[in-house]
Amino acid sequence: MLYNFMYYKLSNNKSNFLIKSKVFIPTGTSELLIEAAEKIVKKKKKILDLGCGSGIIGISIAKRLKTKEKIFFSDISKEACLNTKLNCKKMNVKAEIREGSLLDPWDGQNFDYIVSDVAAVAEDVSNISPWYKGCINNSGHDGTKHITNIISNSKKYLKKNGKFIFPIISLSNQSKILKVCKKNFKKIKEIKTKTFPVPKSMLKNIKILKKLKKRGIISFQIKFGIIVFKTTIYSLTK
């Protein structure tokens, strides 16, 4: 029997994913990342789902490609790795899953594609959001701690012409992240962009958001009385 699980269905997919407690629940950003990756990732290539959570991104790509190739997954959370294993088994996706921080589990490995959904939201934002309920997000005061580390080190884990695909969310220091991208990669491409409303539960802490915006740590806009933030999916090519 499965305890403390919920089901998550992608908006454009009939598959139900099991999401265990203490595992990150996919968001609109996760879905946008899947849509972007599906446009880029080719069949018979070596794919890593980095910060895999429930495995929803790697599994969705595998199902879309109808590939029988092994998909690689890793996450710092043991619960997430177990959750990914359950979903891979449920959806008949061949997988290799490793537990560990960022790219550490993959020393000596090279991939054609690394698709990352590692936390990159300012900690003060994540603390008032519903996104990290039961999860730990120690991505730093401006949300760049982990993602800049990954970008700076990802080239040695990519094959020639390999691509690193990831989101930049405006609820983090976007300019700082892009600066690290330009320092480490010559080819930087925007794949998809979408605006999302800030969850209603966060509006009671609007003073925190306004303070962070004033300090230049995050950005958001007010459209028709609704506070919205932006997610952009980028592809970096080695």
mmCIF file with all atom_site columns, N, CA, C and O in Angstrom, residues 176-196:
data_model
loop_
_atom_site.group_PDB
_atom_site.id
_atom_site.type_symbol
_atom_site.label_atom_id
_atom_site.label_alt_id
_atom_site.label_comp_id
_atom_site.label_asym_id
_atom_site.label_entity_id
_atom_site.label_seq_id
_atom_site.pdbx_PDB_ins_code
_atom_site.Cartn_x
_atom_site.Cartn_y
_atom_site.Cartn_z
_atom_site.occupancy
_atom_site.B_iso_or_equiv
_atom_site.pdbx_formal_charge
_atom_site.auth_seq_id
_atom_site.auth_comp_id
_atom_site.auth_asym_id
_atom_site.auth_atom_id
_atom_site.pdbx_PDB_model_num
ATOM 1  N N  . LYS A 1 176 ? 22.068 37.935 -12.733 1.00 0.00 ? 176 LYS A N  1
ATOM 2  C CA . LYS A 1 176 ? 23.229 37.224 -12.205 1.00 0.00 ? 176 LYS A CA 1
ATOM 3  C C  . LYS A 1 176 ? 23.362 35.852 -12.855 1.00 0.00 ? 176 LYS A C  1
ATOM 4  O O  . LYS A 1 176 ? 24.468 35.428 -13.226 1.00 0.00 ? 176 LYS A O  1
ATOM 5  N N  . ILE A 1 177 ? 22.251 35.165 -13.027 1.00 0.00 ? 177 ILE A N  1
ATOM 6  C CA . ILE A 1 177 ? 22.267 33.832 -13.652 1.00 0.00 ? 177 ILE A CA 1
ATOM 7  C C  . ILE A 1 177 ? 22.700 33.941 -15.110 1.00 0.00 ? 177 ILE A C  1
ATOM 8  O O  . ILE A 1 177 ? 23.539 33.170 -15.586 1.00 0.00 ? 177 ILE A O  1
ATOM 9  N N  . LEU A 1 178 ? 22.161 34.924 -15.837 1.00 0.00 ? 178 LEU A N  1
ATOM 10 C CA . LEU A 1 178 ? 22.512 35.095 -17.251 1.00 0.00 ? 178 LEU A CA 1
ATOM 11 C C  . LEU A 1 178 ? 23.980 35.481 -17.423 1.00 0.00 ? 178 LEU A C  1
ATOM 12 O O  . LEU A 1 178 ? 24.624 35.091 -18.398 1.00 0.00 ? 178 LEU A O  1
ATOM 13 N N  . LYS A 1 179 ? 24.503 36.228 -16.477 1.00 0.00 ? 179 LYS A N  1
ATOM 14 C CA . LYS A 1 179 ? 25.913 36.603 -16.521 1.00 0.00 ? 179 LYS A CA 1
ATOM 15 C C  . LYS A 1 179 ? 26.798 35.361 -16.446 1.00 0.00 ? 179 LYS A C  1
ATOM 16 O O  . LYS A 1 179 ? 27.799 35.241 -17.175 1.00 0.00 ? 179 LYS A O  1
ATOM 17 N N  . VAL A 1 180 ? 26.435 34.411 -15.599 1.00 0.00 ? 180 VAL A N  1
ATOM 18 C CA . VAL A 1 180 ? 27.183 33.155 -15.475 1.00 0.00 ? 180 VAL A CA 1
ATOM 19 C C  . VAL A 1 180 ? 27.029 32.321 -16.744 1.00 0.00 ? 180 VAL A C  1
ATOM 20 O O  . VAL A 1 180 ? 27.984 31.671 -17.189 1.00 0.00 ? 180 VAL A O  1
ATOM 21 N N  . CYS A 1 181 ? 25.836 32.351 -17.350 1.00 0.00 ? 181 CYS A N  1
ATOM 22 C CA . CYS A 1 181 ? 25.613 31.640 -18.623 1.00 0.00 ? 181 CYS A CA 1
ATOM 23 C C  . CYS A 1 181 ? 26.567 32.164 -19.699 1.00 0.00 ? 181 CYS A C  1
ATOM 24 O O  . CYS A 1 181 ? 27.224 31.386 -20.408 1.00 0.00 ? 181 CYS A O  1
ATOM 25 N N  . LYS A 1 182 ? 26.647 33.484 -19.838 1.00 0.00 ? 182 LYS A N  1
ATOM 26 C CA . LYS A 1 182 ? 27.486 34.103 -20.867 1.00 0.00 ? 182 LYS A CA 1
ATOM 27 C C  . LYS A 1 182 ? 28.973 33.860 -20.622 1.00 0.00 ? 182 LYS A C  1
ATOM 28 O O  . LYS A 1 182 ? 29.761 33.783 -21.571 1.00 0.00 ? 182 LYS A O  1
ATOM 29 N N  . LYS A 1 183 ? 29.342 33.734 -19.373 1.00 0.00 ? 183 LYS A N  1
ATOM 30 C CA . LYS A 1 183 ? 30.739 33.477 -19.020 1.00 0.00 ? 183 LYS A CA 1
ATOM 31 C C  . LYS A 1 183 ? 31.172 32.064 -19.398 1.00 0.00 ? 183 LYS A C  1
ATOM 32 O O  . LYS A 1 183 ? 32.330 31.823 -19.752 1.00 0.00 ? 183 LYS A O  1
ATOM 33 N N  . ASN A 1 184 ? 30.210 31.120 -19.364 1.00 0.00 ? 184 ASN A N  1
ATOM 34 C CA . ASN A 1 184 ? 30.545 29.707 -19.545 1.00 0.00 ? 184 ASN A CA 1
ATOM 35 C C  . ASN A 1 184 ? 30.094 29.094 -20.871 1.00 0.00 ? 184 ASN A C  1
ATOM 36 O O  . ASN A 1 184 ? 30.603 28.046 -21.265 1.00 0.00 ? 184 ASN A O  1
ATOM 37 N N  . PHE A 1 185 ? 29.160 29.736 -21.565 1.00 0.00 ? 185 PHE A N  1
ATOM 38 C CA . PHE A 1 185 ? 28.644 29.190 -22.826 1.00 0.00 ? 185 PHE A CA 1
ATOM 39 C C  . PHE A 1 185 ? 28.578 30.279 -23.891 1.00 0.00 ? 185 PHE A C  1
ATOM 40 O O  . PHE A 1 185 ? 28.182 31.417 -23.604 1.00 0.00 ? 185 PHE A O  1
ATOM 41 N N  . LYS A 1 186 ? 28.923 29.926 -25.114 1.00 0.00 ? 186 LYS A N  1
ATOM 42 C CA . LYS A 1 186 ? 28.855 30.880 -26.218 1.00 0.00 ? 186 LYS A CA 1
ATOM 43 C C  . LYS A 1 186 ? 27.470 30.911 -26.851 1.00 0.00 ? 186 LYS A C  1
ATOM 44 O O  . LYS A 1 186 ? 27.035 31.948 -27.353 1.00 0.00 ? 186 LYS A O  1
ATOM 45 N N  . LYS A 1 187 ? 26.781 29.758 -26.833 1.00 0.00 ? 187 LYS A N  1
ATOM 46 C CA . LYS A 1 187 ? 25.465 29.674 -27.458 1.00 0.00 ? 187 LYS A CA 1
ATOM 47 C C  . LYS A 1 187 ? 24.382 29.621 -26.385 1.00 0.00 ? 187 LYS A C  1
ATOM 48 O O  . LYS A 1 187 ? 24.255 28.639 -25.655 1.00 0.00 ? 187 LYS A O  1
ATOM 49 N N  . ILE A 1 188 ? 23.617 30.707 -26.298 1.00 0.00 ? 188 ILE A N  1
ATOM 50 C CA . ILE A 1 188 ? 22.532 30.819 -25.324 1.00 0.00 ? 188 ILE A CA 1
ATOM 51 C C  . ILE A 1 188 ? 21.248 31.144 -26.087 1.00 0.00 ? 188 ILE A C  1
ATOM 52 O O  . ILE A 1 188 ? 21.199 32.121 -26.838 1.00 0.00 ? 188 ILE A O  1
ATOM 53 N N  . LYS A 1 189 ? 20.231 30.325 -25.908 1.00 0.00 ? 189 LYS A N  1
ATOM 54 C CA . LYS A 1 189 ? 19.004 30.513 -26.679 1.00 0.00 ? 189 LYS A CA 1
ATOM 55 C C  . LYS A 1 189 ? 17.774 30.432 -25.785 1.00 0.00 ? 189 LYS A C  1
ATOM 56 O O  . LYS A 1 189 ? 17.658 29.538 -24.957 1.00 0.00 ? 189 LYS A O  1
ATOM 57 N N  . GLU A 1 190 ? 16.862 31.401 -25.964 1.00 0.00 ? 190 GLU A N  1
ATOM 58 C CA . GLU A 1 190 ? 15.567 31.338 -25.282 1.00 0.00 ? 190 GLU A CA 1
ATOM 59 C C  . GLU A 1 190 ? 14.659 30.399 -26.063 1.00 0.00 ? 190 GLU A C  1
ATOM 60 O O  . GLU A 1 190 ? 14.492 30.556 -27.272 1.00 0.00 ? 190 GLU A O  1
ATOM 61 N N  . ILE A 1 191 ? 14.064 29.441 -25.369 1.00 0.00 ? 191 ILE A N  1
ATOM 62 C CA . ILE A 1 191 ? 13.200 28.461 -26.026 1.00 0.00 ? 191 ILE A CA 1
ATOM 63 C C  . ILE A 1 191 ? 11.721 28.775 -25.825 1.00 0.00 ? 191 ILE A C  1
ATOM 64 O O  . ILE A 1 191 ? 10.951 28.778 -26.778 1.00 0.00 ? 191 ILE A O  1
ATOM 65 N N  . LYS A 1 192 ? 11.336 29.042 -24.594 1.00 0.00 ? 192 LYS A N  1
ATOM 66 C CA . LYS A 1 192 ? 9.934  29.340 -24.292 1.00 0.00 ? 192 LYS A CA 1
ATOM 67 C C  . LYS A 1 192 ? 9.852  30.325 -23.129 1.00 0.00 ? 192 LYS A C  1
ATOM 68 O O  . LYS A 1 192 ? 10.684 30.282 -22.218 1.00 0.00 ? 192 LYS A O  1
ATOM 69 N N  . THR A 1 193 ? 8.849  31.188 -23.162 1.00 0.00 ? 193 THR A N  1
ATOM 70 C CA . THR A 1 193 ? 8.609  32.134 -22.073 1.00 0.00 ? 193 THR A CA 1
ATOM 71 C C  . THR A 1 193 ? 7.121  32.159 -21.755 1.00 0.00 ? 193 THR A C  1
ATOM 72 O O  . THR A 1 193 ? 6.284  32.091 -22.659 1.00 0.00 ? 193 THR A O  1
ATOM 73 N N  . LYS A 1 194 ? 6.824  32.248 -20.467 1.00 0.00 ? 194 LYS A N  1
ATOM 74 C CA . LYS A 1 194 ? 5.422  32.304 -20.057 1.00 0.00 ? 194 LYS A CA 1
ATOM 75 C C  . LYS A 1 194 ? 5.312  33.060 -18.736 1.00 0.00 ? 194 LYS A C  1
ATOM 76 O O  . LYS A 1 194 ? 6.208  32.995 -17.901 1.00 0.00 ? 194 LYS A O  1
ATOM 77 N N  . THR A 1 195 ? 4.225  33.812 -18.580 1.00 0.00 ? 195 THR A N  1
ATOM 78 C CA . THR A 1 195 ? 3.965  34.486 -17.311 1.00 0.00 ? 195 THR A CA 1
ATOM 79 C C  . THR A 1 195 ? 2.952  33.681 -16.510 1.00 0.00 ? 195 THR A C  1
ATOM 80 O O  . THR A 1 195 ? 2.049  33.052 -17.068 1.00 0.00 ? 195 THR A O  1
ATOM 81 N N  . PHE A 1 196 ? 3.131  33.707 -15.194 1.00 0.00 ? 196 PHE A N  1
ATOM 82 C CA . PHE A 1 196 ? 2.254  32.985 -14.283 1.00 0.00 ? 196 PHE A CA 1
ATOM 83 C C  . PHE A 1 196 ? 1.793  33.926 -13.167 1.00 0.00 ? 196 PHE A C  1
ATOM 84 O O  . PHE A 1 196 ? 2.561  34.785 -12.726 1.00 0.00 ? 196 PHE A O  1
#
